[in-house]
């Protein structure tokens, strides 16, 4: 059976990394999440410490690239050059939620650079990037050229969880969890703890985990945030004394890649847990905002919406956002893009899919 075809494509054009301070990698090659507020499209590259904004040039073409380095707004523990591995973005009105992966990273064997023994040693190294422990809600300020990320806008102030060089409070809140604690010291892409999707509504925020996947179930964590007297985000304690709720979705063994609110439902983009290639799907969790306790998501509340075309080593779906110009339309953006997805330098094509 031939692959299904997208309804349309969208052209996304970025500036060259040489023109952007604190950016070394081509942003369009490593897009990890996407969200939208009006005619401002926010994306992120997991190799930088910032968020990128495009605005509409005409139908189907977005550009006017602006890079917001979060180190200019937030005192990051590893500075404005330290990798944040931003994997989740979501617009809630004039607020932008942002999260790093909070994951560990294993060293790589690089043939041609390492001999076999050096490669073995590199693979034994596990690194913590403290900038990855970022979770924030930032005000979006309306300007003539589009919405901009700001530290404050009127009486609205940006807030984020406390950041330290060697630890994360979010990891601490999970340290005794019977399901997740065994995975907190395992690197990402090895079924270790790895945030790769988020949505926020009001003071509630949901974080989708790429890993761990537990007996074919993906994990979504939910927090109800407050702002402390020091201006920090901190989840309040819930009915059971914990600071989070835990939802397990029967995802067929796939981990979360992105989340998107669709009315009263949550769309969940899933894909492989490991660095290997594999299928990707979209699921609909009906009535998710009405769930106020931890538990299994019953199969009858979860609908399989779409299977994304599988293209092997290229075109891995990484981000999902509603596209109001098309009824039931959603923009999907990709990591590891195929050459035909790159029509010009610093340009990538995203796909509009119509989802039931």
JSON list of C-alpha atoms in Angstrom, two decimals, residues 5 19 40 57 60 68 74 77 92 96 153 175 182 192 199 202 209 215 237 280 285 295 306 312 320 326 337-338:
[
{"chain": "A", "resi": 5, "resn": "UNK", "atom": "CA", "xyz": [0.10, 11.89, 1.35]},
{"chain": "A", "resi": 19, "resn": "UNK", "atom": "CA", "xyz": [24.53, 34.84, 11.79]},
{"chain": "A", "resi": 40, "resn": "UNK", "atom": "CA", "xyz": [3.97, 33.50, 15.22]},
{"chain": "A", "resi": 57, "resn": "UNK", "atom": "CA", "xyz": [5.22, 35.66, 4.88]},
{"chain": "A", "resi": 60, "resn": "UNK", "atom": "CA", "xyz": [2.38, 28.22, 3.15]},
{"chain": "A", "resi": 68, "resn": "UNK", "atom": "CA", "xyz": [15.59, 34.06, 21.39]},
{"chain": "A", "resi": 74, "resn": "UNK", "atom": "CA", "xyz": [17.44, 33.36, 32.53]},
{"chain": "A", "resi": 77, "resn": "UNK", "atom": "CA", "xyz": [23.73, 27.15, 35.19]},
{"chain": "A", "resi": 92, "resn": "UNK", "atom": "CA", "xyz": [-1.40, 28.91, 26.24]},
{"chain": "A", "resi": 96, "resn": "UNK", "atom": "CA", "xyz": [4.81, 30.07, 26.30]},
{"chain": "A", "resi": 153, "resn": "UNK", "atom": "CA", "xyz": [5.16, 41.98, 30.11]},
{"chain": "A", "resi": 175, "resn": "UNK", "atom": "CA", "xyz": [13.14, 10.06, 43.18]},
{"chain": "A", "resi": 182, "resn": "UNK", "atom": "CA", "xyz": [14.77, 3.07, 38.43]},
{"chain": "A", "resi": 192, "resn": "UNK", "atom": "CA", "xyz": [15.91, 6.33, 30.49]},
{"chain": "A", "resi": 199, "resn": "UNK", "atom": "CA", "xyz": [1.22, 21.23, 27.04]},
{"chain": "A", "resi": 202, "resn": "UNK", "atom": "CA", "xyz": [-3.63, 27.67, 33.22]},
{"chain": "A", "resi": 209, "resn": "UNK", "atom": "CA", "xyz": [8.01, 11.07, 28.32]},
{"chain": "A", "resi": 215, "resn": "UNK", "atom": "CA", "xyz": [5.16, -2.69, 29.38]},
{"chain": "A", "resi": 237, "resn": "UNK", "atom": "CA", "xyz": [1.16, 18.97, 46.67]},
{"chain": "A", "resi": 280, "resn": "UNK", "atom": "CA", "xyz": [5.34, 6.90, 14.54]},
{"chain": "A", "resi": 285, "resn": "UNK", "atom": "CA", "xyz": [-6.80, 10.89, 24.67]},
{"chain": "A", "resi": 295, "resn": "UNK", "atom": "CA", "xyz": [-3.89, 5.95, 36.95]},
{"chain": "A", "resi": 306, "resn": "UNK", "atom": "CA", "xyz": [-3.00, 8.14, 12.35]},
{"chain": "A", "resi": 312, "resn": "UNK", "atom": "CA", "xyz": [13.59, 4.63, 7.76]},
{"chain": "A", "resi": 320, "resn": "UNK", "atom": "CA", "xyz": [2.75, 18.53, 16.17]},
{"chain": "A", "resi": 326, "resn": "UNK", "atom": "CA", "xyz": [-7.15, 23.65, 7.37]},
{"chain": "A", "resi": 337, "resn": "UNK", "atom": "CA", "xyz": [15.07, 15.43, 7.27]},
{"chain": "A", "resi": 338, "resn": "UNK", "atom": "CA", "xyz": [15.35, 13.74, 3.89]}
]
